[in-house]
XYZ file of C-alpha atoms in Angstrom:
700
model
C -7.834 3.799 1.503
C -4.337 2.978 2.717
C -4.702 3.459 6.427
C -3.108 0.511 8.216
C -3.669 -2.397 5.884
C -0.638 -1.918 3.722
C 2.952 -2.334 4.853
C 5.693 0.233 4.204
C 7.029 -1.989 1.414
C 3.654 -2.170 -0.272
C 3.254 1.560 -0.026
C 6.714 2.235 -1.462
C 6.018 -0.245 -4.248
C 2.669 1.475 -4.820
C 4.357 4.804 -5.076
C 6.715 3.437 -7.624
C 4.149 1.372 -9.443
C 1.580 4.134 -9.881
C 3.976 6.407 -11.933
C 5.242 3.394 -13.858
C 1.733 2.184 -14.634
C 0.713 5.728 -15.578
C 3.777 6.153 -17.820
C 3.034 2.843 -19.390
C -0.710 3.691 -19.842
C 0.144 7.041 -21.423
C 2.829 5.494 -23.544
C 0.629 2.571 -24.506
C -2.244 4.919 -25.167
C -0.151 7.126 -27.339
C 1.391 4.139 -29.107
C -2.072 2.625 -29.782
C -3.330 5.926 -31.029
C -0.380 6.429 -33.325
C -0.511 2.860 -34.614
C -4.182 3.354 -35.242
C -3.374 6.551 -37.112
C -0.681 4.851 -39.076
C -2.956 1.950 -40.030
C -5.617 4.521 -40.897
C -3.148 6.304 -43.176
C -2.387 3.074 -44.890
C -6.103 2.219 -45.302
C -6.712 5.806 -46.459
C -4.066 5.380 -49.201
C -5.827 2.292 -50.498
C -9.277 3.902 -50.386
C -8.078 7.020 -52.160
C -6.439 4.907 -54.829
C -9.664 3.013 -55.383
C -11.679 6.294 -55.537
C -9.322 8.568 -57.632
C -8.326 6.149 -60.366
C -11.877 6.271 -61.936
C -11.867 10.014 -61.335
C -8.724 10.498 -63.419
C -10.206 8.467 -66.310
C -13.417 10.408 -65.977
C -11.525 13.762 -66.164
C -9.707 12.682 -69.344
C -12.840 11.404 -71.173
C -14.955 14.385 -70.164
C -12.263 16.855 -71.303
C -12.017 15.046 -74.656
C -15.844 15.144 -75.083
C -15.881 18.814 -74.247
C -13.202 19.486 -76.903
C -14.844 17.441 -79.523
C -18.254 18.963 -78.770
C -16.998 22.485 -78.978
C -15.218 21.675 -82.221
C -18.413 20.233 -83.560
C -20.274 23.386 -82.559
C -17.619 25.324 -84.388
C -18.246 23.402 -87.572
C -15.562 20.737 -87.518
C -17.143 17.705 -89.026
C -14.288 15.389 -88.259
C -14.877 16.035 -84.586
C -18.569 15.201 -85.043
C -17.673 11.737 -86.316
C -15.524 10.927 -83.258
C -17.985 12.280 -80.787
C -20.330 9.271 -80.381
C -17.489 6.898 -79.461
C -16.247 9.482 -76.924
C -19.683 9.856 -75.410
C -19.802 6.166 -74.848
C -16.533 6.260 -72.908
C -17.917 9.163 -70.845
C -21.066 7.170 -69.976
C -18.943 4.294 -68.720
C -16.768 6.777 -66.777
C -19.833 8.345 -65.160
C -20.929 5.041 -63.789
C -17.451 4.194 -62.513
C -16.877 7.640 -60.939
C -20.201 7.475 -59.146
C -19.140 4.266 -57.455
C -15.741 5.830 -56.695
C -17.526 8.781 -55.110
C -19.279 6.385 -52.658
C -15.855 5.101 -51.597
C -14.408 8.603 -51.185
C -17.499 9.678 -49.259
C -16.345 7.464 -46.372
C -13.188 9.548 -45.961
C -14.861 12.974 -45.924
C -18.645 12.653 -45.826
C -19.312 16.367 -45.643
C -17.310 17.490 -48.693
C -18.094 14.400 -50.737
C -21.831 14.761 -50.086
C -21.889 18.135 -51.831
C -19.841 16.797 -54.758
C -22.043 13.649 -55.032
C -25.203 15.780 -55.033
C -23.909 18.098 -57.690
C -22.635 15.227 -59.721
C -26.005 13.443 -59.629
C -27.769 16.543 -60.887
C -25.343 17.121 -63.730
C -25.421 13.378 -64.678
C -29.245 13.605 -65.117
C -28.718 16.510 -67.483
C -26.009 14.890 -69.679
C -28.448 13.101 -72.035
C -30.686 16.100 -72.433
C -27.701 18.370 -73.026
C -26.399 16.065 -75.719
C -29.756 16.038 -77.512
C -29.781 19.829 -77.547
C -26.233 19.956 -78.736
C -27.012 17.619 -81.621
C -30.045 19.741 -82.398
C -27.803 22.769 -82.529
C -29.905 24.735 -80.045
C -27.305 25.126 -77.322
C -24.877 28.071 -77.480
C -21.127 27.406 -77.254
C -20.954 29.315 -73.985
C -23.644 27.097 -72.306
C -21.966 23.914 -73.585
C -18.588 25.177 -72.291
C -20.065 26.014 -68.878
C -21.883 22.662 -68.580
C -18.828 20.593 -69.137
C -16.789 22.924 -66.890
C -19.255 22.289 -64.065
C -19.213 18.561 -64.731
C -15.375 18.534 -64.438
C -15.444 20.760 -61.389
C -16.922 17.820 -59.495
C -13.533 16.143 -59.831
C -11.784 19.248 -58.394
C -14.225 19.346 -55.445
C -13.676 15.671 -54.816
C -9.907 16.123 -54.882
C -10.177 19.003 -52.339
C -12.313 16.745 -50.097
C -9.728 14.008 -50.342
C -7.014 16.519 -49.403
C -8.992 17.693 -46.322
C -9.456 14.065 -45.178
C -5.728 13.330 -45.423
C -4.336 11.537 -42.255
C -1.506 14.030 -41.755
C -0.407 17.441 -42.904
C 2.292 16.180 -45.245
C -0.179 14.029 -47.113
C -2.674 16.874 -47.223
C 0.054 19.123 -48.730
C 0.842 16.620 -51.390
C -2.761 16.084 -52.199
C -3.242 19.880 -52.509
C -0.333 19.921 -55.035
C -1.980 17.105 -56.987
C -5.300 19.095 -56.991
C -3.425 22.137 -58.226
C -1.872 20.057 -61.027
C -5.371 18.937 -62.081
C -6.463 22.577 -62.138
C -3.452 23.369 -64.355
C -4.412 20.540 -66.817
C -8.110 21.675 -66.638
C -7.191 25.297 -67.322
C -5.037 24.260 -70.262
C -7.864 21.944 -71.604
C -10.494 24.701 -71.164
C -8.468 27.282 -73.070
C -7.696 24.868 -75.839
C -11.290 23.697 -76.323
C -12.610 27.262 -76.241
C -10.044 28.607 -78.677
C -10.474 25.593 -81.071
C -14.199 26.084 -81.113
C -13.960 29.883 -81.776
C -11.281 29.524 -84.445
C -13.281 26.832 -86.248
C -16.357 29.121 -86.226
C -14.461 32.280 -87.397
C -12.891 33.995 -84.405
C -13.106 34.728 -80.660
C -15.633 37.033 -79.171
C -14.612 39.492 -76.538
C -15.978 37.322 -73.744
C -14.329 34.194 -75.159
C -11.021 36.093 -75.553
C -11.226 37.250 -71.922
C -11.926 33.650 -70.759
C -9.231 32.313 -73.041
C -6.600 34.763 -71.717
C -7.564 34.007 -68.123
C -7.262 30.244 -68.447
C -3.975 30.478 -70.356
C -2.432 32.798 -67.872
C -3.714 30.788 -64.913
C -2.248 27.445 -65.986
C 1.062 28.977 -67.029
C 1.458 30.901 -63.827
C 0.275 28.054 -61.637
C 2.622 25.446 -63.205
C 5.566 27.678 -62.490
C 4.451 28.103 -58.851
C 4.039 24.348 -58.457
C 7.483 23.402 -59.840
C 9.223 23.703 -56.316
C 6.625 21.369 -54.768
C 6.998 18.633 -57.338
C 9.296 15.668 -56.915
C 12.622 15.803 -58.718
C 11.352 13.245 -61.261
C 8.190 15.260 -61.851
C 10.286 18.419 -62.295
C 12.495 16.663 -64.803
C 9.452 15.427 -66.690
C 7.939 18.904 -66.804
C 11.223 20.328 -68.005
C 11.210 17.793 -70.810
C 7.605 18.686 -71.618
C 8.335 22.422 -71.744
C 11.276 21.700 -74.179
C 9.224 19.410 -76.271
C 7.819 20.473 -79.819
C 4.248 19.982 -78.723
C 4.616 22.567 -75.840
C 6.413 24.973 -78.095
C 3.748 24.668 -80.784
C 0.931 25.122 -78.221
C 2.710 28.156 -76.671
C 3.144 29.660 -80.128
C -0.598 29.110 -80.992
C -1.591 30.585 -77.556
C 0.524 33.668 -78.095
C -0.691 34.121 -81.681
C -4.367 33.743 -80.581
C -3.801 36.282 -77.932
C -2.282 38.739 -80.329
C -5.099 38.306 -82.846
C -7.669 39.189 -80.272
C -11.168 39.243 -81.658
C -10.136 39.588 -85.253
C -11.943 37.130 -87.458
C -10.059 34.397 -89.232
C -8.690 35.435 -92.605
C -8.816 39.170 -91.803
C -6.320 41.391 -93.470
C -3.402 42.863 -91.725
C -3.621 40.116 -89.087
C -0.766 37.632 -88.820
C -1.727 34.151 -89.714
C -1.781 31.359 -87.113
C 1.509 29.340 -87.017
C -0.325 25.972 -87.094
C -3.378 24.504 -88.572
C -6.203 23.356 -86.421
C -5.305 19.524 -86.775
C -1.656 20.066 -85.866
C -2.591 22.532 -83.096
C -5.064 20.006 -81.569
C -2.564 17.186 -81.806
C 0.005 19.299 -79.894
C -2.683 20.310 -77.351
C -3.822 16.755 -76.772
C -0.142 15.743 -76.182
C 0.412 18.533 -73.665
C -2.915 17.837 -71.883
C -2.044 14.198 -71.596
C 1.393 15.042 -70.138
C -0.150 17.470 -67.658
C -2.796 14.769 -66.689
C 0.130 12.305 -66.268
C 1.846 14.746 -63.905
C -1.429 15.012 -61.909
C -1.797 11.271 -61.852
C 1.835 10.795 -60.889
C 1.808 13.224 -58.033
C -1.449 11.872 -56.779
C 0.115 8.406 -56.714
C 3.062 10.000 -54.883
C 0.744 11.519 -52.281
C -0.903 8.095 -51.782
C 2.450 6.364 -51.436
C 3.606 9.197 -49.071
C 0.527 8.573 -46.887
C 1.123 4.793 -46.972
C 4.843 5.052 -46.070
C 4.249 7.675 -43.504
C 1.442 5.529 -41.966
C 3.706 2.447 -41.944
C 6.575 4.367 -40.398
C 4.233 5.960 -37.839
C 2.782 2.507 -36.930
C 6.243 0.868 -36.726
C 7.746 3.727 -34.714
C 4.631 3.754 -32.469
C 5.046 0.041 -31.795
C 8.664 0.487 -30.974
C 7.871 3.536 -28.896
C 5.278 1.599 -26.996
C 7.799 -1.199 -26.426
C 10.330 1.367 -25.301
C 7.848 2.905 -22.855
C 6.986 -0.542 -21.531
C 10.681 -1.376 -21.090
C 11.371 1.981 -19.388
C 8.384 1.486 -17.078
C 9.560 -2.083 -16.219
C 13.176 -0.953 -15.709
C 12.008 2.001 -13.571
C 9.826 -0.326 -11.460
C 12.603 -2.834 -11.080
C 15.025 -0.070 -10.044
C 12.453 1.195 -7.586
C 11.863 -2.351 -6.421
C 15.570 -2.870 -5.768
C 15.904 0.462 -4.036
C 12.816 -0.118 -1.988
C 14.032 -3.584 -1.105
C 17.245 -2.146 0.178
C 15.315 0.549 2.049
C 12.920 -2.025 3.485
C 15.935 -4.244 4.386
C 17.403 -1.510 6.388
C 14.089 -0.888 8.108
C 13.801 -4.573 8.856
C 17.232 -4.743 10.308
C 16.438 -1.641 12.364
C 13.163 -3.175 13.551
C 14.937 -6.454 14.462
C 17.658 -4.764 16.459
C 15.206 -2.487 18.138
C 12.927 -5.384 18.995
C 15.897 -7.347 20.254
C 16.834 -4.324 22.295
C 13.299 -3.931 23.668
C 12.536 -7.586 24.214
C 15.935 -9.030 25.200
C 18.664 -6.660 26.072
C 16.775 -3.983 28.000
C 14.719 -6.486 30.048
C 18.013 -8.374 30.752
C 19.577 -5.118 31.901
C 16.482 -4.308 33.969
C 16.611 -7.702 35.621
C 20.255 -7.401 36.432
C 19.744 -3.926 37.824
C 16.792 -5.280 39.813
C 18.952 -8.073 41.203
C 21.534 -5.556 42.325
C 24.184 -6.192 39.707
C 26.350 -3.371 38.410
C 25.835 -2.575 34.705
C 28.303 -0.839 32.390
C 26.196 1.423 30.227
C 28.869 1.880 27.569
C 29.283 -1.816 27.167
C 25.676 -2.989 27.460
C 23.860 -0.304 25.574
C 25.268 -1.022 22.071
C 24.361 1.901 19.803
C 22.544 1.384 16.501
C 24.576 2.623 13.540
C 22.553 3.230 10.366
C 24.270 6.287 8.788
C 23.254 9.915 8.879
C 20.120 9.755 6.658
C 16.518 9.665 7.968
C 16.788 6.010 9.047
C 20.006 6.788 10.815
C 18.279 9.618 12.555
C 15.573 7.201 13.684
C 18.245 4.767 14.898
C 19.927 7.568 16.770
C 16.534 8.411 18.352
C 16.348 4.749 19.511
C 19.841 5.083 20.888
C 18.850 8.065 22.940
C 15.737 6.272 24.089
C 17.841 3.297 25.079
C 20.315 5.425 27.046
C 17.464 7.225 28.694
C 15.696 3.977 29.632
C 18.832 2.396 31.025
C 19.834 5.509 32.923
C 16.272 5.677 34.300
C 16.486 2.044 35.262
C 19.789 2.537 36.955
C 18.413 5.484 38.854
C 15.334 3.562 39.815
C 17.348 0.580 40.865
C 19.471 2.713 43.076
C 16.396 4.369 44.425
C 14.663 1.081 45.056
C 17.755 -0.370 46.620
C 17.979 2.519 49.026
C 14.212 2.462 49.761
C 14.341 -1.335 50.146
C 17.276 -1.091 52.602
C 15.429 1.491 54.662
C 12.273 -0.640 54.331
C 14.005 -3.783 55.603
C 15.721 -1.909 58.370
C 12.390 -0.698 59.666
C 10.902 -4.241 59.214
C 13.837 -5.825 61.189
C 13.538 -3.227 63.917
C 9.798 -3.850 64.183
C 10.525 -7.600 64.246
C 13.028 -7.270 67.058
C 10.676 -5.232 69.130
C 7.818 -7.754 68.561
C 10.079 -10.604 69.627
C 11.004 -8.791 72.800
C 7.404 -8.165 73.431
C 6.533 -11.838 72.985
C 9.315 -12.790 75.394
C 7.914 -10.335 77.993
C 4.379 -11.763 77.458
C 5.853 -15.291 77.923
C 7.241 -14.355 81.287
C 4.115 -12.644 82.308
C 1.975 -15.680 81.263
C 4.197 -17.946 83.365
C 3.774 -15.920 86.429
C 0.081 -14.975 86.096
C -2.395 -17.045 88.096
C -5.529 -14.888 87.581
C -7.572 -16.401 84.721
C -8.996 -13.072 83.508
C -5.530 -11.503 83.456
C -4.201 -14.581 81.775
C -6.850 -14.328 79.102
C -5.941 -10.722 78.500
C -2.344 -11.654 78.214
C -3.303 -14.341 75.616
C -5.137 -11.650 73.582
C -2.082 -9.439 73.765
C -0.031 -12.471 72.750
C -2.202 -13.029 69.704
C -1.926 -9.354 68.690
C 1.884 -9.449 69.061
C 1.907 -12.652 66.950
C 0.001 -10.895 64.157
C 2.383 -7.906 64.548
C 5.275 -10.365 64.141
C 3.716 -11.848 60.977
C 3.156 -8.351 59.527
C 6.761 -7.574 60.057
C 7.809 -10.821 58.473
C 5.468 -9.931 55.607
C 7.460 -6.776 54.952
C 10.740 -8.724 55.126
C 9.396 -11.315 52.764
C 8.254 -8.634 50.293
C 11.579 -7.008 50.677
C 13.304 -10.199 49.363
C 14.778 -11.668 52.555
C 13.986 -14.576 54.888
C 11.876 -13.787 57.901
C 14.375 -15.351 60.309
C 12.689 -18.455 61.751
C 14.409 -21.760 60.815
C 13.718 -25.497 61.397
C 16.413 -28.104 60.801
C 14.326 -31.256 61.302
C 11.138 -32.232 59.394
C 7.863 -31.190 60.907
C 4.576 -33.170 60.680
C 2.022 -31.543 58.426
C -0.511 -31.569 61.303
C 1.875 -29.566 63.562
C 2.589 -27.156 60.642
C -1.052 -26.543 60.142
C -1.629 -26.100 63.932
C 1.156 -23.615 64.053
C -0.390 -21.615 61.230
C -3.850 -21.628 62.933
C -2.264 -20.583 66.182
C -1.133 -17.316 64.548
C -4.723 -16.436 63.708
C -6.676 -14.255 66.096
C -9.972 -16.177 65.550
C -8.326 -19.604 65.890
C -11.333 -20.932 67.781
C -13.463 -20.701 64.579
C -11.052 -22.905 62.638
C -11.838 -26.578 62.388
C -8.938 -28.822 61.332
C -9.937 -32.239 59.885
C -7.720 -35.259 59.867
C -4.531 -34.523 57.908
C -2.136 -36.937 56.159
C 0.657 -38.292 58.325
C 3.513 -36.784 56.348
C 6.344 -34.446 57.349
C 7.606 -31.311 55.607
C 11.312 -30.585 55.309
C 12.440 -28.084 57.925
C 13.878 -25.476 55.471
C 10.388 -24.569 54.294
C 8.398 -24.959 57.447
C 8.559 -21.267 58.366
C 7.441 -20.176 54.896
C 4.514 -22.662 54.763
C 3.405 -21.735 58.248
C 3.393 -18.124 57.212
C 1.558 -18.977 53.943
C -1.147 -20.998 55.639
C -1.495 -18.416 58.411
C -2.139 -15.725 55.841
C -4.824 -17.831 54.077
C -6.488 -18.842 57.333
C -6.400 -15.297 58.621
C -7.927 -14.077 55.288
C -10.675 -16.734 55.550
C -11.604 -15.736 59.107
C -11.506 -11.938 58.237
C -13.767 -12.257 55.192
C -16.415 -14.597 56.614
C -19.170 -14.054 59.203
C -18.001 -14.142 62.895
C -20.317 -17.077 63.725
C -19.170 -19.175 60.603
C -16.557 -21.827 60.621
C -13.326 -22.160 58.532
C -12.456 -25.727 57.533
C -8.871 -26.960 56.975
C -8.513 -30.264 55.288
C -5.728 -32.182 53.603
C -5.128 -35.025 51.299
C -2.258 -36.766 49.504
C -2.380 -36.394 45.727
C -0.107 -37.460 42.805
C 2.052 -34.312 42.938
C 2.323 -33.991 46.680
C 0.030 -32.914 49.490
C -2.984 -30.626 49.173
C -4.192 -28.401 52.063
C -7.606 -26.820 51.480
C -8.937 -23.916 53.487
C -12.663 -23.205 53.080
C -14.606 -20.303 54.468
C -18.333 -19.549 54.403
C -18.128 -15.884 53.424
C -19.644 -13.913 50.523
C -17.055 -15.019 48.026
C -15.440 -12.909 45.346
C -16.595 -11.597 41.936
C -15.321 -13.672 38.988
C -13.142 -10.821 37.673
C -11.585 -10.316 41.126
C -11.095 -14.069 41.684
C -9.342 -14.369 38.236
C -7.111 -11.372 39.035
C -6.063 -12.736 42.428
C -5.352 -16.199 40.905
C -3.184 -14.530 38.292
C -1.314 -12.711 41.055
C -0.834 -16.054 42.833
C 0.492 -17.731 39.658
C 2.738 -14.782 38.646
C 3.695 -12.771 41.678
C 4.412 -9.201 40.632
C 7.347 -7.069 41.615
C 7.055 -5.534 45.014
C 6.599 -1.801 44.606
C 4.705 0.906 46.365
C 2.620 1.480 43.254
C 1.612 -2.189 43.025
C 0.617 -2.398 46.685
C -1.235 0.892 46.673
C -3.641 -0.369 44.066
C -4.573 -3.408 46.171
C -4.936 -3.421 49.927
C -4.616 -7.329 50.140
C -1.028 -7.404 51.251
C -1.382 -11.015 52.329
C -1.972 -12.265 48.773
C 1.302 -10.721 47.645
C 3.019 -12.469 50.467
C 1.359 -15.798 49.709
C 2.391 -15.426 46.067
C 5.954 -14.685 46.966
C 6.206 -17.644 49.461
C 4.536 -20.076 47.032
C 6.759 -18.995 44.207
C 9.850 -19.258 46.401
C 9.101 -22.838 47.443
C 7.564 -24.148 44.181
C 4.149 -24.427 45.813
C 0.891 -23.715 44.052
C -2.000 -21.743 45.448
C -5.343 -21.262 43.809
C -8.662 -19.783 44.944
C -11.963 -21.265 43.782
C -15.625 -20.811 44.819
C -16.554 -23.121 47.658
C -19.801 -25.125 47.901
C -20.830 -22.900 50.851
C -20.740 -19.712 48.823
C -17.347 -18.606 50.134
C -13.779 -19.225 48.906
C -11.746 -22.410 49.070
C -8.019 -21.883 48.974
C -6.142 -24.900 47.586
C -2.428 -25.146 48.523
C -0.437 -27.848 46.748
C 2.824 -28.686 48.520
C 5.024 -30.523 46.051
C 6.506 -33.931 46.633
C 9.928 -32.356 46.717
C 9.083 -30.637 50.025
C 7.858 -33.816 51.728
C 10.462 -35.352 54.075
C 11.452 -39.027 53.582
C 12.636 -39.405 57.186
C 10.110 -40.469 59.860
C 8.581 -37.572 61.753
C 9.223 -37.034 65.419
C 7.431 -39.537 67.684
C 4.782 -38.568 70.137
C 7.176 -38.775 73.031
C 9.637 -36.453 71.264
C 6.933 -33.963 70.510
C 5.778 -34.109 74.209
C 9.308 -33.503 75.387
C 9.646 -30.577 73.030
C 6.373 -29.246 74.204
C 7.495 -29.498 77.782
C 10.660 -27.576 77.025
C 8.674 -24.563 75.840
C 5.389 -23.807 77.454
C 4.589 -21.023 74.933
C 5.817 -23.156 72.030
C 7.004 -19.913 70.370
C 10.579 -19.404 69.190
C 12.654 -16.731 70.895
C 15.335 -14.565 69.352
C 18.921 -15.737 70.066
C 21.353 -13.769 72.170
C 23.774 -13.338 69.279
C 21.068 -12.069 66.993
C 19.900 -9.793 69.727
C 23.374 -8.344 70.265
C 23.900 -7.925 66.592
C 20.575 -6.283 66.277
C 21.216 -3.878 69.020
C 24.550 -2.974 67.514
C 23.133 -2.978 63.956
C 23.847 -0.044 61.687
C 21.054 2.318 61.041
C 22.086 3.213 57.483
C 20.292 1.725 54.498
C 23.093 -0.697 53.575
C 23.604 -2.080 56.977
C 19.936 -2.409 57.805
C 19.473 -5.196 55.341
C 22.072 -7.390 56.993
C 20.323 -7.839 60.386
C 18.875 -11.348 60.501
C 17.092 -12.997 63.482
C 17.701 -16.719 63.953
C 15.352 -19.093 65.850
C 15.861 -22.314 67.691
C 15.473 -25.018 65.127
C 14.241 -27.614 67.653
C 11.083 -25.840 68.579
C 8.426 -25.986 65.914
C 5.350 -23.689 66.370
C 2.476 -25.223 68.312
C -1.038 -24.142 69.039
C -1.331 -21.888 72.077
C -2.638 -23.446 75.214
C -6.186 -22.862 76.208
C -6.423 -21.281 79.665
C -7.889 -23.448 82.386
C -11.231 -22.274 83.729
C -11.132 -20.560 87.130
C -11.570 -22.679 90.296
């Protein structure tokens, strides 16, 4: 994924950004979840308040109907008169609580579904049960059980609400509220059962057992719930326990328990401390206080859920903001550190590139030119500390020292090889010049045409040997030795170049411009043209011609050499032209890869004299070499007259320069070591330009 398309800076930022984004995503996700939970707790509180308020009213009205119904069944006529109005209240509460059940069903569908199903079945039985009660065909136990089941729906609903609480704290408080409802329900059940039994004459054994259980249950449970109530609720219960109503109810419950199953009015049985009306008034007061405690704690649980949800949502929002700030700060810190790191890398890259592109090439060029280089001063070390970047810089320092040391060693080696190379070339050049002098003398004295022709052939071979030796000297970086002080006509320069070619008879020279070339470059241009002409004759058929033409152009004089050979492949032609434009450094490796030594010599000579040489395909299928001699090399003086040239020709029958005596003596006494070999230079008479060799006269 991240192969080479990303920079180091982008990768470092990605490494820093990914954990920051992950941290922000986790924090934002957690914050969103907690905010959602907090909002859900607030919504839950509102939904529970809407659903439980009708349930509380329903519990109060049903408990009162149960009490009045049991009193009626016990024979209390006053209760029978109040019963119709209470039944109307219960019918209204039944409708309201059914709608509230649908609201609570959204919070805990599983638990509320069972409660709703049970409630619907009991609701359908309410009317029939009332008719049977009015007809007096329903036992007290069945009536008691029916109303207990109807009120148990409220307890089941409260338990479902507790299980749907948004958090454990709210669930605990809802469980306490449910337990308070069960306390009030147990107290109401015991009171209704005892009131019915006392009104009818006394408790049966079963009723006494149920009564004792309910009284003990609510008394024990209220004591257990006291620590879980709020301080206000605890104070309210303490006030209730100290109230006359609670004391009267407790006295009646104790007295009824002590009487057991004894009938009312029996002898030797203590009388009840209160009458039924006072007893029921006290019981109603206590039941109302207990239901108020239930209602109060249920409201407290709702408010607890609301406050906890709001707090959770607020804290989550702040937590999400904190995570976002931390992620941004972490990313900014990483960005700053990475920027400093990348800055160091950029500086290291800039200095290493400057070292590789500027300082090292400059040192190499100076070493190549023979200058002495102080490694300590030139190879400035890179200082980037001792960390990993510093270690990389130290590696570059070592590479720099190794490269410069290798360059120094190579320069010394090349200098020594070049000195030996030039020494051998100069020795060969001296030998060839002596050979040419001997051939000159032999040609002057020879009268036999056949022998003279053989001498001419030897003369041409020696001339080629001299050019080869000069090639080596040129490639070694020195001048070949021949000099001209005066300007030379272009036609004579071209004839001199053709004369150094073995197959000069195949070369046809067209009319050339009447211009003269400055004497300082004549030797180089003769050598350059001779190499091109020799190349044209060597790579063309023996029977073909080589045309040499010239013309004056805007930038100087152009000399074109055209052969009729097989030409060159486009790739090879492009490579040779590149060599001619940018002559490479002379080295054994470079020359060993290409056997065309003449092209290297031509490139060196052209570059030395600001001339331009280019090879193109000719119209005959061969190669046309185009030599542009710049205007700066054209002499402004008038060239030598015909008479002067004739006199010059007369002074030298061979028209070939000879080595001077001083040069010969210095050559003979030259040192043979590498340093001294490069100082031997042959000078040539400047007044004798090269001419074409004479054609031997036919035999008599």
